[in-house]
mmCIF file of C-alpha atoms and ligand atoms in Angstrom:
data_model
loop_
_atom_site.group_PDB
_atom_site.id
_atom_site.type_symbol
_atom_site.label_atom_id
_atom_site.label_comp_id
_atom_site.label_asym_id
_atom_site.label_seq_id
_atom_site.Cartn_x
_atom_site.Cartn_y
_atom_site.Cartn_z
ATOM 1 C CA MET A 14 -0.020 -0.011 -0.051
ATOM 2 C CA THR A 15 1.257 3.534 -1.266
ATOM 3 C CA LYS A 16 1.398 6.332 1.723
ATOM 4 C CA ILE A 17 -1.513 8.791 0.661
ATOM 5 C CA LYS A 18 0.661 12.214 0.969
ATOM 6 C CA ASN A 19 -2.274 14.889 -0.337
ATOM 7 C CA ILE A 20 -5.976 14.467 -0.290
ATOM 8 C CA GLY A 21 -8.085 16.230 -2.401
ATOM 9 C CA VAL A 22 -11.751 17.684 -1.701
ATOM 10 C CA LEU A 23 -14.762 18.422 -3.686
ATOM 11 C CA THR A 24 -18.094 19.290 -3.779
ATOM 12 C CA SER A 25 -20.472 18.419 -6.470
ATOM 13 C CA GLY A 26 -23.694 18.305 -8.150
ATOM 14 C CA GLY A 27 -26.069 19.932 -6.098
ATOM 15 C CA ASP A 28 -25.130 21.596 -3.047
ATOM 16 C CA SER A 29 -26.651 20.047 0.276
ATOM 17 C CA PRO A 30 -26.563 21.809 3.897
ATOM 18 C CA GLY A 31 -23.600 19.871 5.929
ATOM 19 C CA MET A 32 -21.382 19.670 2.655
ATOM 20 C CA ASN A 33 -18.998 22.801 4.589
ATOM 21 C CA ALA A 34 -19.364 20.195 7.899
ATOM 22 C CA ALA A 35 -17.750 17.729 5.313
ATOM 23 C CA ILE A 36 -14.992 19.438 4.411
ATOM 24 C CA ARG A 37 -14.189 20.961 7.588
ATOM 25 C CA ALA A 38 -14.188 16.947 8.471
ATOM 26 C CA VAL A 39 -12.163 16.039 5.624
ATOM 27 C CA VAL A 40 -9.744 19.083 6.153
ATOM 28 C CA ARG A 41 -9.162 18.214 9.887
ATOM 29 C CA ALA A 42 -8.519 14.284 9.774
ATOM 30 C CA SER A 43 -6.099 14.591 6.894
ATOM 31 C CA LEU A 44 -3.907 17.077 9.123
ATOM 32 C CA TYR A 45 -4.384 15.172 11.882
ATOM 33 C CA TYR A 46 -3.067 12.321 10.097
ATOM 34 C CA ASN A 47 -0.209 14.346 8.612
ATOM 35 C CA ILE A 48 -1.885 14.439 5.272
ATOM 36 C CA LYS A 49 -1.562 17.988 2.869
ATOM 37 C CA VAL A 50 -5.011 18.310 1.884
ATOM 38 C CA THR A 51 -6.176 20.673 -1.427
ATOM 39 C CA GLY A 52 -9.806 22.129 -1.784
ATOM 40 C CA ILE A 53 -10.720 21.884 -5.648
ATOM 41 C CA THR A 54 -12.931 24.621 -6.274
ATOM 42 C CA ARG A 55 -16.526 23.776 -8.207
ATOM 43 C CA GLY A 56 -16.249 20.053 -8.341
ATOM 44 C CA TYR A 57 -14.943 18.590 -11.481
ATOM 45 C CA GLU A 58 -14.821 21.580 -13.263
ATOM 46 C CA GLY A 59 -12.177 22.600 -10.832
ATOM 47 C CA LEU A 60 -9.741 19.647 -11.364
ATOM 48 C CA ILE A 61 -9.937 20.109 -15.179
ATOM 49 C CA GLN A 62 -9.077 23.786 -14.859
ATOM 50 C CA ALA A 63 -6.789 22.770 -11.796
ATOM 51 C CA ASP A 64 -8.289 25.177 -9.594
ATOM 52 C CA PHE A 65 -6.245 24.338 -6.724
ATOM 53 C CA THR A 66 -6.008 25.530 -3.224
ATOM 54 C CA PRO A 67 -3.928 24.394 -0.547
ATOM 55 C CA MET A 68 -6.527 23.889 3.099
ATOM 56 C CA ASP A 69 -5.471 24.339 6.538
ATOM 57 C CA GLY A 70 -6.997 24.064 9.751
ATOM 58 C CA LYS A 71 -8.106 27.880 9.625
ATOM 59 C CA SER A 72 -9.682 27.684 6.453
ATOM 60 C CA VAL A 73 -12.393 25.594 7.371
ATOM 61 C CA GLY A 74 -13.012 27.524 10.602
ATOM 62 C CA ASN A 75 -16.207 28.716 11.017
ATOM 63 C CA ILE A 76 -17.807 27.175 8.537
ATOM 64 C CA ILE A 77 -19.557 23.631 9.999
ATOM 65 C CA GLN A 78 -22.668 25.912 10.830
ATOM 66 C CA ARG A 79 -23.210 27.443 7.391
ATOM 67 C CA GLY A 80 -24.984 25.700 4.552
ATOM 68 C CA GLY A 81 -23.909 26.165 0.757
ATOM 69 C CA THR A 82 -20.113 24.962 0.168
ATOM 70 C CA ILE A 83 -16.838 27.075 0.246
ATOM 71 C CA LEU A 84 -15.606 25.149 -2.033
ATOM 72 C CA LYS A 85 -18.673 25.531 -4.519
ATOM 73 C CA THR A 86 -20.253 22.907 -6.979
ATOM 74 C CA ALA A 87 -20.840 23.099 -10.110
ATOM 75 C CA ARG A 88 -22.551 20.506 -12.959
ATOM 76 C CA CYS A 89 -19.720 19.906 -15.469
ATOM 77 C CA ASP A 90 -20.119 18.366 -18.854
ATOM 78 C CA ALA A 91 -16.029 18.254 -19.945
ATOM 79 C CA PHE A 92 -15.771 15.147 -17.255
ATOM 80 C CA ARG A 93 -18.093 13.058 -18.961
ATOM 81 C CA THR A 94 -15.592 12.939 -22.042
ATOM 82 C CA LYS A 95 -12.168 10.915 -21.990
ATOM 83 C CA GLU A 96 -10.300 13.952 -22.769
ATOM 84 C CA GLY A 97 -11.618 16.238 -19.697
ATOM 85 C CA ARG A 98 -11.094 13.370 -17.346
ATOM 86 C CA ALA A 99 -7.552 12.865 -18.823
ATOM 87 C CA LEU A 100 -6.870 16.309 -18.734
ATOM 88 C CA ALA A 101 -8.038 16.132 -14.656
ATOM 89 C CA HIS A 102 -5.840 13.528 -13.887
ATOM 90 C CA LYS A 103 -3.107 15.326 -15.617
ATOM 91 C CA ASN A 104 -3.860 18.279 -13.015
ATOM 92 C CA LEU A 105 -3.783 15.956 -10.261
ATOM 93 C CA VAL A 106 -0.724 13.861 -11.220
ATOM 94 C CA GLU A 107 1.222 17.695 -11.562
ATOM 95 C CA SER A 108 0.074 19.051 -8.381
ATOM 96 C CA ASP A 109 1.249 16.120 -6.192
ATOM 97 C CA ILE A 110 -2.679 15.036 -5.042
ATOM 98 C CA ASP A 111 -3.097 11.226 -5.127
ATOM 99 C CA ALA A 112 -6.292 11.024 -3.622
ATOM 100 C CA LEU A 113 -9.960 12.666 -3.467
ATOM 101 C CA VAL A 114 -12.689 12.955 -1.217
ATOM 102 C CA VAL A 115 -15.477 14.108 -3.729
ATOM 103 C CA ILE A 116 -19.030 14.862 -2.264
ATOM 104 C CA GLY A 117 -22.204 14.736 -4.104
ATOM 105 C CA GLY A 118 -24.891 12.654 -5.122
ATOM 106 C CA ASP A 119 -25.075 9.866 -7.959
ATOM 107 C CA GLY A 120 -23.867 11.665 -10.504
ATOM 108 C CA THR A 121 -20.854 12.624 -8.881
ATOM 109 C CA PHE A 122 -20.669 9.187 -8.151
ATOM 110 C CA THR A 123 -20.958 7.914 -11.577
ATOM 111 C CA GLY A 124 -17.930 10.053 -12.567
ATOM 112 C CA ALA A 125 -16.056 9.144 -9.842
ATOM 113 C CA ASP A 126 -16.433 5.154 -10.625
ATOM 114 C CA ILE A 127 -15.425 5.715 -14.397
ATOM 115 C CA PHE A 128 -12.379 7.662 -13.040
ATOM 116 C CA CYS A 129 -11.159 5.362 -10.460
ATOM 117 C CA LYS A 130 -11.336 2.798 -12.868
ATOM 118 C CA GLU A 131 -9.608 4.664 -15.950
ATOM 119 C CA TYR A 132 -6.357 5.874 -13.723
ATOM 120 C CA ASP A 133 -6.641 3.164 -10.598
ATOM 121 C CA PHE A 134 -7.128 6.691 -8.459
ATOM 122 C CA PRO A 135 -8.156 6.595 -4.755
ATOM 123 C CA ILE A 136 -11.362 8.161 -4.385
ATOM 124 C CA ILE A 137 -13.544 7.874 -1.716
ATOM 125 C CA GLY A 138 -17.486 9.368 -1.583
ATOM 126 C CA LEU A 139 -19.474 11.471 0.496
ATOM 127 C CA PRO A 140 -23.264 11.381 -0.078
ATOM 128 C CA GLY A 141 -24.185 15.027 -0.006
ATOM 129 C CA THR A 142 -27.403 15.152 -1.556
ATOM 130 C CA ILE A 143 -30.971 16.698 -0.333
ATOM 131 C CA ASP A 144 -32.647 13.759 -1.740
ATOM 132 C CA ASN A 145 -31.200 10.901 0.245
ATOM 133 C CA ASP A 146 -31.896 8.827 -3.006
ATOM 134 C CA LEU A 147 -28.667 6.637 -2.114
ATOM 135 C CA VAL A 148 -27.657 2.951 -1.039
ATOM 136 C CA GLY A 149 -25.506 2.266 1.448
ATOM 137 C CA THR A 150 -26.325 5.094 3.898
ATOM 138 C CA ASP A 151 -29.788 5.649 6.067
ATOM 139 C CA PHE A 152 -29.352 9.236 5.308
ATOM 140 C CA THR A 153 -27.643 11.371 3.119
ATOM 141 C CA ILE A 154 -26.171 14.671 4.373
ATOM 142 C CA GLY A 155 -28.514 16.913 3.722
ATOM 143 C CA TYR A 156 -31.622 15.299 3.817
ATOM 144 C CA ASP A 157 -32.204 15.838 7.216
ATOM 145 C CA THR A 158 -32.231 19.789 7.070
ATOM 146 C CA ALA A 159 -34.301 20.099 3.830
ATOM 147 C CA ILE A 160 -37.278 17.717 5.591
ATOM 148 C CA ASN A 161 -37.100 20.243 8.274
ATOM 149 C CA THR A 162 -37.436 23.411 6.070
ATOM 150 C CA VAL A 163 -40.325 21.809 4.000
ATOM 151 C CA VAL A 164 -41.707 20.899 7.830
ATOM 152 C CA HIS A 165 -41.458 24.402 8.840
ATOM 153 C CA ALA A 166 -42.542 26.131 5.947
ATOM 154 C CA VAL A 167 -45.539 23.779 5.745
ATOM 155 C CA ASP A 168 -46.438 24.301 9.091
ATOM 156 C CA LYS A 169 -47.004 27.815 8.359
ATOM 157 C CA ILE A 170 -48.968 27.339 5.228
ATOM 158 C CA ARG A 171 -51.003 25.331 7.430
ATOM 159 C CA ASP A 172 -52.042 28.276 9.614
ATOM 160 C CA THR A 173 -53.588 30.292 6.652
ATOM 161 C CA ALA A 174 -55.166 27.441 5.034
ATOM 162 C CA GLU A 175 -56.773 26.554 8.182
ATOM 163 C CA SER A 176 -57.971 30.234 8.826
ATOM 164 C CA HIS A 177 -59.545 30.508 4.956
ATOM 165 C CA ASP A 178 -60.297 26.501 4.971
ATOM 166 C CA ARG A 179 -58.273 26.250 2.024
ATOM 167 C CA LEU A 180 -56.442 23.249 0.297
ATOM 168 C CA PHE A 181 -52.934 23.719 -0.394
ATOM 169 C CA ILE A 182 -50.925 21.603 -2.837
ATOM 170 C CA VAL A 183 -46.997 22.044 -2.020
ATOM 171 C CA GLU A 184 -44.568 21.148 -4.257
ATOM 172 C CA VAL A 185 -41.517 19.612 -3.043
ATOM 173 C CA MET A 186 -38.006 18.403 -4.372
ATOM 174 C CA GLY A 187 -37.079 15.164 -5.776
ATOM 175 C CA ARG A 188 -37.014 15.074 -9.676
ATOM 176 C CA ASP A 189 -36.809 11.356 -9.090
ATOM 177 C CA SER A 190 -37.367 10.476 -5.690
ATOM 178 C CA GLY A 191 -39.925 11.115 -3.387
ATOM 179 C CA LEU A 192 -38.267 11.032 -0.209
ATOM 180 C CA ILE A 193 -38.579 14.544 0.432
ATOM 181 C CA ALA A 194 -42.168 14.064 0.273
ATOM 182 C CA LEU A 195 -42.741 11.119 1.847
ATOM 183 C CA ARG A 196 -41.176 12.266 5.273
ATOM 184 C CA SER A 197 -41.971 15.389 5.090
ATOM 185 C CA GLY A 198 -45.518 15.119 4.360
ATOM 186 C CA ILE A 199 -45.821 12.814 7.098
ATOM 187 C CA GLY A 200 -43.872 15.437 9.293
ATOM 188 C CA VAL A 201 -46.758 17.903 8.504
ATOM 189 C CA GLY A 202 -49.638 15.456 8.513
ATOM 190 C CA ALA A 203 -50.584 16.315 4.751
ATOM 191 C CA GLU A 204 -53.827 14.572 3.880
ATOM 192 C CA ALA A 205 -52.225 12.952 0.527
ATOM 193 C CA ILE A 206 -48.653 12.699 -0.702
ATOM 194 C CA LEU A 207 -47.962 12.716 -4.525
ATOM 195 C CA ILE A 208 -44.670 10.527 -5.465
ATOM 196 C CA PRO A 209 -43.122 8.976 -8.302
ATOM 197 C CA GLU A 210 -42.496 5.838 -6.305
ATOM 198 C CA ALA A 211 -46.186 5.174 -5.745
ATOM 199 C CA GLN A 212 -48.071 6.264 -8.751
ATOM 200 C CA VAL A 213 -51.140 7.102 -6.901
ATOM 201 C CA GLY A 214 -51.858 9.226 -9.837
ATOM 202 C CA SER A 215 -54.763 12.499 -10.304
ATOM 203 C CA GLU A 216 -57.545 10.017 -10.299
ATOM 204 C CA GLU A 217 -56.642 8.033 -6.678
ATOM 205 C CA LEU A 218 -56.250 11.590 -5.166
ATOM 206 C CA VAL A 219 -59.550 12.563 -6.514
ATOM 207 C CA HIS A 220 -61.514 9.732 -5.449
ATOM 208 C CA ARG A 221 -59.525 9.735 -1.821
ATOM 209 C CA LEU A 222 -60.898 13.913 -1.535
ATOM 210 C CA GLU A 223 -63.979 12.749 -2.664
ATOM 211 C CA THR A 224 -64.459 9.951 -0.126
ATOM 212 C CA GLY A 225 -62.280 11.082 2.792
ATOM 213 C CA ARG A 226 -63.437 13.348 5.750
ATOM 214 C CA LYS A 227 -65.682 16.375 4.723
ATOM 215 C CA ASP A 228 -65.100 18.150 8.289
ATOM 216 C CA LYS A 229 -61.624 19.234 7.953
ATOM 217 C CA ALA A 230 -61.012 23.006 7.832
ATOM 218 C CA SER A 231 -57.656 22.388 5.972
ATOM 219 C CA LYS A 232 -56.026 20.267 3.405
ATOM 220 C CA ILE A 233 -52.888 19.889 2.323
ATOM 221 C CA ILE A 234 -51.383 17.879 -0.262
ATOM 222 C CA ILE A 235 -47.838 17.363 -0.801
ATOM 223 C CA VAL A 236 -46.445 16.831 -4.437
ATOM 224 C CA ALA A 237 -42.590 15.778 -5.298
ATOM 225 C CA GLU A 238 -41.979 17.783 -8.303
ATOM 226 C CA GLY A 239 -41.264 14.333 -10.464
ATOM 227 C CA ASP A 240 -44.402 12.769 -9.448
ATOM 228 C CA GLU A 241 -46.289 11.661 -12.936
ATOM 229 C CA ALA A 242 -49.107 13.649 -11.563
ATOM 230 C CA GLY A 243 -47.370 16.211 -13.636
ATOM 231 C CA GLY A 244 -46.135 18.378 -10.445
ATOM 232 C CA ALA A 245 -48.266 21.238 -8.297
ATOM 233 C CA TYR A 246 -49.827 23.050 -11.050
ATOM 234 C CA VAL A 247 -51.186 20.312 -13.233
ATOM 235 C CA VAL A 248 -52.478 18.616 -10.023
ATOM 236 C CA GLY A 249 -53.965 22.275 -8.915
ATOM 237 C CA GLU A 250 -55.737 22.185 -12.089
ATOM 238 C CA THR A 251 -57.621 18.531 -12.198
ATOM 239 C CA LEU A 252 -58.726 19.771 -8.399
ATOM 240 C CA LYS A 253 -59.914 22.830 -9.827
ATOM 241 C CA GLU A 254 -61.855 21.135 -12.368
ATOM 242 C CA LYS A 255 -63.484 18.759 -10.121
ATOM 243 C CA PHE A 256 -63.799 20.331 -7.103
ATOM 244 C CA PRO A 257 -65.124 23.913 -8.501
ATOM 245 C CA ASN A 258 -65.920 25.458 -5.016
ATOM 246 C CA ALA A 259 -62.905 24.619 -3.311
ATOM 247 C CA ASP A 260 -60.506 27.232 -2.434
ATOM 248 C CA ILE A 261 -57.189 25.541 -3.949
ATOM 249 C CA ARG A 262 -53.634 27.346 -3.979
ATOM 250 C CA ILE A 263 -50.705 26.285 -4.962
ATOM 251 C CA SER A 264 -47.112 26.450 -3.246
ATOM 252 C CA VAL A 265 -43.611 25.439 -4.413
ATOM 253 C CA LEU A 266 -41.087 25.493 -2.350
ATOM 254 C CA GLY A 267 -37.848 25.174 -4.898
ATOM 255 C CA HIS A 268 -34.764 26.178 -3.772
ATOM 256 C CA ILE A 269 -35.374 27.211 -0.054
ATOM 257 C CA GLN A 270 -35.141 23.488 0.230
ATOM 258 C CA ARG A 271 -31.079 23.234 -0.671
ATOM 259 C CA GLY A 272 -30.537 26.176 1.891
ATOM 260 C CA GLY A 273 -30.112 26.978 4.896
ATOM 261 C CA LYS A 274 -27.884 26.244 8.755
ATOM 262 C CA PRO A 275 -27.107 22.198 8.438
ATOM 263 C CA SER A 276 -29.266 20.365 11.358
ATOM 264 C CA CYS A 277 -27.103 18.677 13.905
ATOM 265 C CA MET A 278 -28.323 14.954 12.567
ATOM 266 C CA ASP A 279 -26.475 16.219 9.421
ATOM 267 C CA ARG A 280 -23.554 18.509 11.132
ATOM 268 C CA VAL A 281 -22.575 15.116 13.352
ATOM 269 C CA LEU A 282 -23.525 12.798 10.018
ATOM 270 C CA ALA A 283 -20.974 15.168 7.936
ATOM 271 C CA SER A 284 -18.415 15.319 10.316
ATOM 272 C CA ARG A 285 -18.034 11.273 10.888
ATOM 273 C CA LEU A 286 -18.314 10.563 7.121
ATOM 274 C CA GLY A 287 -15.726 12.927 6.526
ATOM 275 C CA VAL A 288 -13.170 11.499 8.897
ATOM 276 C CA ALA A 289 -14.327 7.871 7.858
ATOM 277 C CA ALA A 290 -13.961 8.954 4.531
ATOM 278 C CA VAL A 291 -9.945 9.955 5.255
ATOM 279 C CA GLU A 292 -9.582 6.771 7.165
ATOM 280 C CA ALA A 293 -10.291 4.523 4.217
ATOM 281 C CA LEU A 294 -8.120 6.297 2.036
ATOM 282 C CA ILE A 295 -5.358 5.742 4.284
ATOM 283 C CA ALA A 296 -6.637 2.112 5.256
ATOM 284 C CA GLY A 297 -6.361 1.425 1.037
ATOM 285 C CA LYS A 298 -10.409 1.507 0.225
ATOM 286 C CA THR A 299 -11.285 3.507 -3.040
ATOM 287 C CA ASP A 300 -14.197 3.445 -5.799
ATOM 288 C CA VAL A 301 -16.385 3.512 -2.327
ATOM 289 C CA MET A 302 -19.171 5.891 -0.249
ATOM 290 C CA ALA A 303 -18.938 5.856 3.489
ATOM 291 C CA GLY A 304 -22.187 5.960 4.508
ATOM 292 C CA GLN A 305 -24.106 4.883 8.000
ATOM 293 C CA VAL A 306 -26.313 2.114 8.154
ATOM 294 C CA ASN A 307 -27.721 1.373 11.547
ATOM 295 C CA LYS A 308 -25.351 3.828 13.177
ATOM 296 C CA GLU A 309 -22.520 1.486 11.793
ATOM 297 C CA ILE A 310 -20.206 3.501 9.458
ATOM 298 C CA VAL A 311 -20.151 1.286 5.570
ATOM 299 C CA PHE A 312 -18.341 1.483 2.689
ATOM 300 C CA THR A 313 -20.673 0.477 -0.636
ATOM 301 C CA PRO A 314 -19.167 0.241 -3.787
ATOM 302 C CA PHE A 315 -19.977 3.692 -5.803
ATOM 303 C CA SER A 316 -21.645 1.474 -8.582
ATOM 304 C CA GLN A 317 -24.138 -0.003 -5.878
ATOM 305 C CA THR A 318 -25.373 3.311 -4.246
ATOM 306 C CA ILE A 319 -26.742 4.415 -7.784
ATOM 307 C CA LYS A 320 -30.210 4.604 -8.614
ATOM 308 C CA HIS A 321 -31.722 1.784 -6.220
ATOM 309 C CA ILE A 322 -34.050 3.721 -5.042
ATOM 310 C CA ASP A 323 -36.944 1.276 -4.809
ATOM 311 C CA ALA A 324 -34.833 -1.167 -2.524
ATOM 312 C CA HIS A 325 -34.352 1.629 -0.188
ATOM 313 C CA ASP A 326 -36.952 3.621 1.935
ATOM 314 C CA ILE A 327 -40.275 3.786 0.127
ATOM 315 C CA THR A 328 -42.081 0.655 1.120
ATOM 316 C CA PRO A 329 -45.924 -0.382 1.265
ATOM 317 C CA THR A 330 -45.626 -0.015 5.163
ATOM 318 C CA TRP A 331 -44.527 3.825 4.229
ATOM 319 C CA LEU A 332 -47.391 4.002 2.193
ATOM 320 C CA LYS A 333 -49.722 2.761 4.453
ATOM 321 C CA LEU A 334 -48.475 4.859 6.780
ATOM 322 C CA VAL A 335 -49.681 7.589 5.233
ATOM 323 C CA GLU A 336 -53.046 6.002 3.932
ATOM 324 C CA ILE A 337 -53.409 5.292 7.666
ATOM 325 C CA LEU A 338 -52.946 8.792 9.015
ATOM 326 C CA SER A 339 -54.719 11.096 6.316
ATOM 327 C CA MET A 340 -58.179 9.667 7.845
HETATM 328 P P1 LIG B 414 -27.501 15.835 -7.249
HETATM 329 O O1 LIG B 414 -27.816 14.596 -6.511
HETATM 330 O O2 LIG B 414 -27.917 16.597 -5.665
HETATM 331 O O3 LIG B 414 -27.786 16.203 -8.348
HETATM 332 P P2 LIG B 414 -25.346 14.643 -8.160
HETATM 333 O O4 LIG B 414 -23.848 14.593 -8.109
HETATM 334 O O5 LIG B 414 -26.183 13.999 -9.040
HETATM 335 O O6 LIG B 414 -26.142 15.675 -7.432
HETATM 336 P P3 LIG B 414 -25.123 15.612 -11.462
HETATM 337 O O7 LIG B 414 -25.362 16.983 -11.946
HETATM 338 O O8 LIG B 414 -26.214 14.320 -11.770
HETATM 339 O O9 LIG B 414 -25.307 15.759 -9.739
HETATM 340 O O10 LIG B 414 -23.457 15.090 -11.290
HETATM 341 C C1 LIG B 414 -22.400 15.999 -11.052
HETATM 342 C C2 LIG B 414 -21.362 16.015 -12.099
HETATM 343 O O11 LIG B 414 -21.056 14.376 -11.842
HETATM 344 C C3 LIG B 414 -22.001 15.929 -13.080
HETATM 345 O O12 LIG B 414 -22.189 17.489 -13.838
HETATM 346 C C4 LIG B 414 -20.784 15.407 -13.884
HETATM 347 O O13 LIG B 414 -19.765 15.960 -14.286
HETATM 348 C C5 LIG B 414 -20.637 14.112 -13.334
HETATM 349 N N1 LIG B 414 -21.246 13.030 -14.050
HETATM 350 C C6 LIG B 414 -22.356 12.395 -13.880
HETATM 351 N N2 LIG B 414 -22.589 11.683 -14.772
HETATM 352 C C7 LIG B 414 -21.238 11.300 -15.429
HETATM 353 C C8 LIG B 414 -20.609 10.174 -16.284
HETATM 354 N N3 LIG B 414 -21.686 9.584 -16.780
HETATM 355 N N4 LIG B 414 -19.524 10.413 -16.145
HETATM 356 C C9 LIG B 414 -18.854 11.017 -15.854
HETATM 357 N N5 LIG B 414 -19.517 12.094 -15.096
HETATM 358 C C10 LIG B 414 -20.542 12.083 -14.567
#
């Protein structure tokens, strides 16, 4: 096993609260083990542009509580090409960076997997995404903060909905995964939750509203942006047609779900996984994501972390729970 001397750290894909806590942990753990650490700006774009900055303990001071990422993040099409990755590798070699910690979601891990295999380059991933759509960790860094942001926002919407006897359709993030919608929907006591995995659809929703309790002053329907019903505005049109006398309003929460101070859960998860990533590189691990399952640190090959949402958290039991609670 060759000794790692300089770890590069980057954040990639969509930002998530807790990425800064993860960067801090990677930097401090590297320094603890006498390894240099280099910050790479704007994800894989920074690899290709050789946008590298040496980091020390102070450069990550006072960031654990901050949302976003001090290293910035980006989507980088050039890294999808062989030429782009060759340039990234050349830049790493020239700067004596001999291992990477990449913090991001499934796209980031797909790129890391290809790069690891192409260049036999050691990489550990940290799950940094609000979507919680990765296998190999109970929760991703940012998910807890995001669902709490949704819950706080919808609690406020509930106040006005209750005062005016309104039905609100609230759209939350989740293009391919309904995990934000599912948990936050349960947390706010939603009357219905529409998620891509459940395929409830507008017809079923109309049926549920027609047959459901009539004495509720307010109703909240949570829709994941990727739901096949077509998002909050489309669902709103269907419901307005079917219930012309109902006072129906739409609220799309949008990017507030990505921002804000990370919750303590996210800070602790990011800190723990950041240290685990550095220790894993020292131990010779590569091509894996560090995650936490049942309180234990586990390492899952990148290829197995991606797109297994059905096997993850959305089980019939959860969906039944939603149905029972909406009575
Ligand atoms: P989020 O879950 O928040 O969207 P993500 O990591 O999935 O985060 P993506 O934009 O899908 O975000 O991916 C981040 C970057 O990973 C891309 O901009 C690209 O540089 C790289 N990447 C994604 N897929 C591939 C691929 N097939 N080959 C090489 N690189 C890739």
